[in-house]
MMTF fields as JSON, N, C-alpha, C and O atoms, coordinates in Angstrom:
{
  "mmtfVersion": "1.0.0",
  "mmtfProducer": "UNKNOWN",
  "numBonds": 311,
  "numAtoms": 312,
  "numGroups": 78,
  "numChains": 1,
  "numModels": 1,
  "chainsPerModel": [1],
  "groupsPerChain": [78],
  "chainIdList": ["A"],
  "bondAtomList": [4, 2, 8, 6, 12, 10, 16, 14, 20, 18, 24, 22, 28, 26, 32, 30, 36, 34, 40, 38, 44, 42, 48, 46, 52, 50, 56, 54, 60, 58, 64, 62, 68, 66, 72, 70, 76, 74, 80, 78, 84, 82, 88, 86, 92, 90, 96, 94, 100, 98, 104, 102, 108, 106, 112, 110, 116, 114, 120, 118, 124, 122, 128, 126, 132, 130, 136, 134, 140, 138, 144, 142, 148, 146, 152, 150, 156, 154, 160, 158, 164, 162, 168, 166, 172, 170, 176, 174, 180, 178, 184, 182, 188, 186, 192, 190, 196, 194, 200, 198, 204, 202, 208, 206, 212, 210, 216, 214, 220, 218, 224, 222, 228, 226, 232, 230, 236, 234, 240, 238, 244, 242, 248, 246, 252, 250, 256, 254, 260, 258, 264, 262, 268, 266, 272, 270, 276, 274, 280, 278, 284, 282, 288, 286, 292, 290, 296, 294, 300, 298, 304, 302, 308, 306],
  "bondOrderList": [1, 1, 1, 1, 1, 1, 1, 1, 1, 1, 1, 1, 1, 1, 1, 1, 1, 1, 1, 1, 1, 1, 1, 1, 1, 1, 1, 1, 1, 1, 1, 1, 1, 1, 1, 1, 1, 1, 1, 1, 1, 1, 1, 1, 1, 1, 1, 1, 1, 1, 1, 1, 1, 1, 1, 1, 1, 1, 1, 1, 1, 1, 1, 1, 1, 1, 1, 1, 1, 1, 1, 1, 1, 1, 1, 1, 1],
  "groupList": [{"groupName": "MET", "atomNameList": ["N", "CA", "C", "O"], "elementList": ["N", "C", "C", "O"], "formalChargeList": [0, 0, 0, 0], "bondAtomList": [1, 0, 2, 1, 3, 2], "bondOrderList": [1, 1, 2], "singleLetterCode": "M", "chemCompType": "L-PEPTIDE LINKING"}, {"groupName": "LEU", "atomNameList": ["N", "CA", "C", "O"], "elementList": ["N", "C", "C", "O"], "formalChargeList": [0, 0, 0, 0], "bondAtomList": [1, 0, 2, 1, 3, 2], "bondOrderList": [1, 1, 2], "singleLetterCode": "L", "chemCompType": "L-PEPTIDE LINKING"}, {"groupName": "ARG", "atomNameList": ["N", "CA", "C", "O"], "elementList": ["N", "C", "C", "O"], "formalChargeList": [0, 0, 0, 0], "bondAtomList": [1, 0, 2, 1, 3, 2], "bondOrderList": [1, 1, 2], "singleLetterCode": "R", "chemCompType": "L-PEPTIDE LINKING"}, {"groupName": "PRO", "atomNameList": ["N", "CA", "C", "O"], "elementList": ["N", "C", "C", "O"], "formalChargeList": [0, 0, 0, 0], "bondAtomList": [1, 0, 2, 1, 3, 2], "bondOrderList": [1, 1, 2], "singleLetterCode": "P", "chemCompType": "L-PEPTIDE LINKING"}, {"groupName": "HIS", "atomNameList": ["N", "CA", "C", "O"], "elementList": ["N", "C", "C", "O"], "formalChargeList": [0, 0, 0, 0], "bondAtomList": [1, 0, 2, 1, 3, 2], "bondOrderList": [1, 1, 2], "singleLetterCode": "H", "chemCompType": "L-PEPTIDE LINKING"}, {"groupName": "ALA", "atomNameList": ["N", "CA", "C", "O"], "elementList": ["N", "C", "C", "O"], "formalChargeList": [0, 0, 0, 0], "bondAtomList": [1, 0, 2, 1, 3, 2], "bondOrderList": [1, 1, 2], "singleLetterCode": "A", "chemCompType": "L-PEPTIDE LINKING"}, {"groupName": "VAL", "atomNameList": ["N", "CA", "C", "O"], "elementList": ["N", "C", "C", "O"], "formalChargeList": [0, 0, 0, 0], "bondAtomList": [1, 0, 2, 1, 3, 2], "bondOrderList": [1, 1, 2], "singleLetterCode": "V", "chemCompType": "L-PEPTIDE LINKING"}, {"groupName": "ASP", "atomNameList": ["N", "CA", "C", "O"], "elementList": ["N", "C", "C", "O"], "formalChargeList": [0, 0, 0, 0], "bondAtomList": [1, 0, 2, 1, 3, 2], "bondOrderList": [1, 1, 2], "singleLetterCode": "D", "chemCompType": "L-PEPTIDE LINKING"}, {"groupName": "GLU", "atomNameList": ["N", "CA", "C", "O"], "elementList": ["N", "C", "C", "O"], "formalChargeList": [0, 0, 0, 0], "bondAtomList": [1, 0, 2, 1, 3, 2], "bondOrderList": [1, 1, 2], "singleLetterCode": "E", "chemCompType": "L-PEPTIDE LINKING"}, {"groupName": "TYR", "atomNameList": ["N", "CA", "C", "O"], "elementList": ["N", "C", "C", "O"], "formalChargeList": [0, 0, 0, 0], "bondAtomList": [1, 0, 2, 1, 3, 2], "bondOrderList": [1, 1, 2], "singleLetterCode": "Y", "chemCompType": "L-PEPTIDE LINKING"}, {"groupName": "SER", "atomNameList": ["N", "CA", "C", "O"], "elementList": ["N", "C", "C", "O"], "formalChargeList": [0, 0, 0, 0], "bondAtomList": [1, 0, 2, 1, 3, 2], "bondOrderList": [1, 1, 2], "singleLetterCode": "S", "chemCompType": "L-PEPTIDE LINKING"}, {"groupName": "GLY", "atomNameList": ["N", "CA", "C", "O"], "elementList": ["N", "C", "C", "O"], "formalChargeList": [0, 0, 0, 0], "bondAtomList": [1, 0, 2, 1, 3, 2], "bondOrderList": [1, 1, 2], "singleLetterCode": "G", "chemCompType": "PEPTIDE LINKING"}, {"groupName": "TRP", "atomNameList": ["N", "CA", "C", "O"], "elementList": ["N", "C", "C", "O"], "formalChargeList": [0, 0, 0, 0], "bondAtomList": [1, 0, 2, 1, 3, 2], "bondOrderList": [1, 1, 2], "singleLetterCode": "W", "chemCompType": "L-PEPTIDE LINKING"}, {"groupName": "THR", "atomNameList": ["N", "CA", "C", "O"], "elementList": ["N", "C", "C", "O"], "formalChargeList": [0, 0, 0, 0], "bondAtomList": [1, 0, 2, 1, 3, 2], "bondOrderList": [1, 1, 2], "singleLetterCode": "T", "chemCompType": "L-PEPTIDE LINKING"}, {"groupName": "CYS", "atomNameList": ["N", "CA", "C", "O"], "elementList": ["N", "C", "C", "O"], "formalChargeList": [0, 0, 0, 0], "bondAtomList": [1, 0, 2, 1, 3, 2], "bondOrderList": [1, 1, 2], "singleLetterCode": "C", "chemCompType": "L-PEPTIDE LINKING"}, {"groupName": "ILE", "atomNameList": ["N", "CA", "C", "O"], "elementList": ["N", "C", "C", "O"], "formalChargeList": [0, 0, 0, 0], "bondAtomList": [1, 0, 2, 1, 3, 2], "bondOrderList": [1, 1, 2], "singleLetterCode": "I", "chemCompType": "L-PEPTIDE LINKING"}, {"groupName": "GLN", "atomNameList": ["N", "CA", "C", "O"], "elementList": ["N", "C", "C", "O"], "formalChargeList": [0, 0, 0, 0], "bondAtomList": [1, 0, 2, 1, 3, 2], "bondOrderList": [1, 1, 2], "singleLetterCode": "Q", "chemCompType": "L-PEPTIDE LINKING"}],
  "groupTypeList": [0, 1, 2, 3, 4, 3, 5, 6, 1, 2, 2, 1, 6, 7, 8, 9, 8, 5, 1, 1, 10, 5, 5, 11, 5, 11, 11, 5, 3, 5, 8, 5, 11, 12, 2, 5, 2, 7, 1, 5, 9, 13, 1, 14, 6, 13, 13, 11, 13, 2, 7, 15, 11, 2, 5, 1, 8, 6, 5, 4, 16, 12, 1, 5, 13, 5, 3, 5, 3, 5, 2, 8, 13, 5, 5, 1, 6, 13],
  "groupIdList": [1, 2, 3, 4, 5, 6, 7, 8, 9, 10, 11, 12, 13, 14, 15, 16, 17, 18, 19, 20, 21, 22, 23, 24, 25, 26, 27, 28, 29, 30, 31, 32, 33, 34, 35, 36, 37, 38, 39, 40, 41, 42, 43, 44, 45, 46, 47, 48, 49, 50, 51, 52, 53, 54, 55, 56, 57, 58, 59, 60, 61, 62, 63, 64, 65, 66, 67, 68, 69, 70, 71, 72, 73, 74, 75, 76, 77, 78],
  "secStructList": [7, 7, 7, 7, 7, 2, 2, 2, 2, 2, 2, 2, 2, 2, 2, 2, 2, 2, 2, 2, 2, 2, 2, 2, 6, 6, 7, 7, 7, 2, 2, 2, 2, 2, 2, 2, 2, 2, 2, 2, 2, 2, 2, 2, 2, 2, 2, 6, 7, 1, 1, 2, 2, 2, 2, 2, 2, 2, 2, 2, 2, 2, 2, 2, 2, 1, 7, 7, 7, 7, 7, 7, 7, 7, 7, 7, 7, 7],
  "xCoordList": [130.952, 132.083, 131.799, 130.71, 132.76, 132.632, 132.737, 133.492, 131.978, 132.043, 132.57, 132.295, 133.325, 133.837, 132.714, 131.66, 132.951, 131.999, 131.877, 132.89, 130.661, 130.489, 131.317, 131.781, 131.505, 132.299, 133.765, 134.412, 134.276, 135.661, 135.805, 136.752, 134.869, 134.901, 134.782, 135.491, 133.905, 133.736, 135.045, 135.436, 135.723, 136.987, 138.04, 138.752, 138.147, 139.111, 138.828, 139.734, 137.561, 137.177, 137.426, 137.986, 137.015, 137.194, 138.665, 139.038, 139.496, 140.922, 141.55, 142.341, 141.206, 141.761, 141.348, 142.182, 140.07, 139.594, 140.173, 140.412, 140.402, 141.03, 142.475, 142.929, 143.192, 144.564, 144.606, 145.492, 143.659, 143.597, 143.32, 143.918, 142.423, 142.11, 143.319, 143.606, 144.026, 145.211, 146.308, 147.003, 146.459, 147.477, 147.121, 148.003, 145.845, 145.402, 145.6, 145.83, 145.51, 145.705, 147.172, 147.527, 148.019, 149.451, 149.89, 151.021, 149.019, 149.352, 149.705, 149.845, 149.855, 150.127, 151.624, 152.382, 152.06, 153.48, 153.85, 152.969, 155.121, 155.595, 155.078, 154.732, 155.018, 154.558, 153.08, 152.608, 152.352, 150.942, 150.809, 149.82, 151.795, 151.776, 151.82, 151.11, 152.671, 152.748, 151.435, 150.945, 150.868, 149.612, 148.488, 147.654, 148.454, 147.423, 147.547, 146.538, 148.768, 148.964, 148.523, 147.906, 148.835, 148.396, 146.869, 146.282, 146.243, 144.786, 144.165, 143.16, 144.752, 144.243, 144.305, 143.353, 145.428, 145.578, 144.525, 143.869, 144.368, 143.419, 141.993, 141.218, 141.638, 140.3, 140.065, 138.978, 141.074, 140.937, 140.737, 139.858, 141.538, 141.413, 140.065, 139.396, 139.673, 138.429, 137.205, 136.233, 137.255, 136.103, 136.215, 135.287, 137.342, 137.523, 137.725, 137.325, 138.342, 138.582, 140.082, 140.881, 140.46, 141.878, 142.208, 143.373, 141.216, 141.399, 140.796, 139.679, 141.519, 141.04, 139.754, 138.899, 139.606, 138.363, 137.166, 136.125, 137.325, 136.26, 136.056, 134.924, 137.151, 137.048, 136.232, 135.388, 136.475, 135.709, 134.241, 133.348, 134.001, 132.627, 131.887, 130.772, 132.511, 131.901, 131.717, 130.669, 132.723, 132.633, 131.472, 130.717, 131.324, 130.215, 128.867, 127.906, 128.786, 127.536, 127.218, 126.079, 128.215, 127.999, 127.593, 126.705, 128.241, 127.916, 126.504, 125.818, 126.075, 124.727, 123.653, 122.545, 123.978, 122.986, 123.208, 122.479, 124.203, 124.495, 123.391, 122.847, 123.068, 122.057, 122.565, 123.765, 121.643, 121.998, 122.585, 122.147, 123.572, 124.154, 123.116, 122.254, 123.214, 122.287, 122.538, 123.682, 121.474, 121.599, 121.689, 120.989, 122.546, 122.652, 121.547, 121.278, 120.933, 119.896, 120.458, 121.111, 120.19, 120.648, 119.742, 118.524, 120.351, 119.57, 118.849, 119.423, 117.605, 116.825, 117.038, 116.898, 117.372, 117.589, 116.435, 116.173, 115.748, 114.627, 114.885, 114.048],
  "yCoordList": [-64.412, -65.098, -66.601, -67.031, -67.364, -68.815, -69.271, -68.709, -70.284, -70.845, -72.266, -72.986, -72.666, -74.035, -75.035, -74.68, -76.255, -77.318, -77.418, -77.371, -77.557, -77.608, -78.691, -78.485, -79.822, -80.894, -80.482, -80.795, -79.785, -79.303, -78.236, -78.261, -77.308, -76.247, -76.835, -76.404, -77.801, -78.453, -79.105, -78.993, -79.786, -80.449, -79.429, -79.661, -78.303, -77.257, -76.684, -76.541, -76.358, -75.783, -76.785, -76.429, -78.027, -79.047, -79.262, -79.357, -79.338, -79.562, -78.371, -78.551, -77.157, -75.961, -75.89, -75.641, -76.108, -76.041, -77.156, -76.947, -78.334, -79.424, -79.078, -79.362, -78.466, -78.051, -76.984, -77.004, -76.057, -75.03, -75.65, -75.252, -76.615, -77.289, -78.039, -77.997, -78.724, -79.481, -78.539, -78.841, -77.405, -76.435, -75.839, -75.606, -75.592, -75.044, -76.02, -75.617, -77.308, -78.335, -78.693, -79.498, -78.098, -78.364, -79.66, -80.099, -80.278, -81.558, -81.498, -82.543, -80.3, -80.183, -80.212, -79.494, -81.028, -81.022, -79.742, -79.01, -79.476, -78.236, -78.076, -76.967, -79.167, -79.045, -78.686, -78.265, -78.846, -78.452, -76.94, -76.465, -76.189, -74.738, -74.352, -73.45, -75.056, -74.795, -75.15, -74.407, -76.285, -76.723, -75.751, -75.45, -75.258, -74.3, -73.017, -72.45, -72.558, -71.352, -71.594, -70.724, -72.767, -73.113, -73.143, -72.628, -73.748, -73.822, -72.436, -72.131, -71.6, -70.241, -69.475, -68.791, -69.595, -68.922, -69.433, -68.642, -70.747, -71.348, -70.924, -70.625, -70.894, -70.461, -68.995, -68.63, -68.16, -66.746, -66.57, -65.821, -67.248, -67.15, -67.705, -67.115, -68.829, -69.487, -68.629, -68.636, -67.892, -67.086, -65.628, -64.849, -65.248, -63.877, -62.895, -61.734, -63.359, -62.512, -62.393, -63.06, -61.546, -61.36, -61.749, -61.708, -62.123, -62.434, -63.811, -64.094, -64.661, -66.02, -66.038, -66.897, -65.113, -65.059, -64.794, -65.439, -63.844, -63.531, -64.686, -64.994, -65.331, -66.47, -67.594, -68.194, -67.88, -68.93, -68.533, -69.367, -67.266, -66.775, -66.97, -67.491, -66.551, -66.693, -68.169, -68.562, -68.981, -70.413, -71.053, -71.837, -70.731, -71.291, -70.817, -71.585, -69.562, -69.059, -69.817, -70.233, -69.997, -70.714, -72.159, -72.691, -72.787, -74.182, -74.313, -75.303, -73.318, -73.352, -73.236, -73.745, -72.568, -72.376, -73.29, -73.209, -74.149, -75.068, -76.114, -76.555, -76.506, -77.557, -78.872, -79.149, -79.654, -80.961, -81.821, -81.744, -82.64, -83.5, -84.469, -84.961, -84.73, -85.66, -87.07, -87.493, -87.767, -89.149, -90.085, -89.922, -91.044, -92.044, -93.079, -93.497, -93.47, -94.489, -95.794, -95.826, -96.834, -98.152, -98.668, -98.498, -99.292, -99.869, -101.104, -101.933, -101.203, -102.366, -103.475, -103.282, -104.617, -105.779, -106.748, -107.143, -107.126, -108.066, -109.328, -110.231],
  "zCoordList": [133.785, 134.362, 134.387, 134.766, 133.993, 134.056, 135.505, 136.299, 135.824, 137.172, 137.094, 136.134, 138.102, 138.106, 138.37, 138.897, 138.006, 138.296, 139.818, 140.516, 140.34, 141.797, 142.492, 143.613, 141.848, 142.467, 142.609, 143.609, 141.607, 141.657, 142.736, 143.521, 142.77, 143.769, 145.175, 146.085, 145.36, 146.669, 147.109, 148.271, 146.182, 146.519, 146.954, 147.931, 146.241, 146.593, 147.979, 148.8, 148.228, 149.521, 150.646, 151.683, 150.446, 151.485, 151.812, 152.982, 150.786, 151.02, 151.731, 152.657, 151.309, 151.941, 153.414, 154.284, 153.687, 155.064, 155.927, 157.116, 155.356, 156.11, 156.466, 157.574, 155.527, 155.814, 156.902, 157.756, 156.878, 157.923, 159.281, 160.281, 159.322, 160.582, 161.118, 162.314, 160.227, 160.643, 161.136, 162.107, 160.468, 160.88, 162.234, 163.06, 162.466, 163.742, 164.885, 166.025, 164.577, 165.595, 165.762, 166.622, 164.943, 165.036, 164.386, 164.59, 163.611, 163.012, 161.545, 160.909, 160.982, 159.549, 159.277, 159.929, 158.326, 157.95, 157.206, 156.754, 157.079, 156.447, 155.021, 154.615, 154.252, 152.867, 152.781, 151.725, 153.869, 153.869, 153.695, 153.138, 154.165, 153.987, 152.523, 152.079, 151.774, 150.332, 149.656, 148.806, 150.037, 149.419, 149.762, 148.909, 150.997, 151.393, 150.575, 150.155, 150.347, 149.53, 148.092, 147.477, 147.556, 146.198, 146.106, 145.154, 147.101, 147.107, 147.264, 146.622, 148.11, 148.303, 146.982, 146.606, 146.289, 144.993, 144.006, 143.328, 143.93, 142.999, 143.319, 142.411, 144.595, 144.98, 144.627, 144.181, 144.824, 144.473, 142.966, 142.541, 142.168, 140.711, 140.263, 139.414, 140.831, 140.451, 140.757, 140.002, 141.861, 142.264, 141.843, 142.063, 141.24, 140.783, 141.928, 141.836, 143.0, 144.168, 144.416, 143.757, 145.362, 145.686, 147.112, 147.51, 147.88, 149.292, 149.566, 149.134, 150.274, 150.49, 151.31, 151.093, 152.24, 153.009, 152.109, 152.234, 151.206, 150.247, 149.278, 148.907, 148.865, 147.947, 148.573, 147.907, 149.839, 150.517, 150.654, 150.504, 150.937, 151.045, 149.722, 149.697, 148.632, 147.302, 146.959, 146.445, 147.241, 146.938, 147.69, 147.114, 148.956, 149.731, 149.193, 149.176, 148.753, 148.157, 146.879, 146.668, 146.029, 144.773, 145.034, 144.367, 146.001, 146.297, 146.861, 146.607, 147.623, 148.196, 147.123, 147.293, 146.016, 144.953, 143.753, 142.765, 143.836, 142.721, 142.615, 143.627, 141.397, 141.242, 141.827, 141.83, 142.31, 142.858, 141.75, 140.602, 142.088, 141.058, 140.506, 141.235, 139.225, 138.577, 139.105, 139.273, 139.356, 139.841, 138.647, 137.647, 138.774, 137.719, 137.939, 139.065, 136.864, 136.981, 136.427, 135.384, 137.14, 136.725, 135.617, 135.66, 134.64, 133.542, 134.061, 134.767, 133.702, 134.117, 133.108, 131.9, 133.623, 132.763, 133.008, 134.144, 131.929, 132.07, 131.335, 131.345]
}
C-alpha cells in the first residue's frame, strides 16, 4: 500500500483535529462541517480505512514511525 508523504498526512490530521476542537468549543462556522467531512473522507481513503477514528489511529501510528524530515544544509560561501 502506498503511504502519503508525512508532511501531507500531518497537515490533514492537524486540520481535522483543529476543526473538531473548534466545533467542540462552539466556534466553528457552518462550512467547517463540510470541510471536516471532506477531511474525514480523505483521511479514510489515505489510510485505507472506513472509520475516521481508525483513520486517525493509523495516521498517528504512521507519523510516529515516519523518518525525520531531511534538514537542508546551507551552502558555505568562502
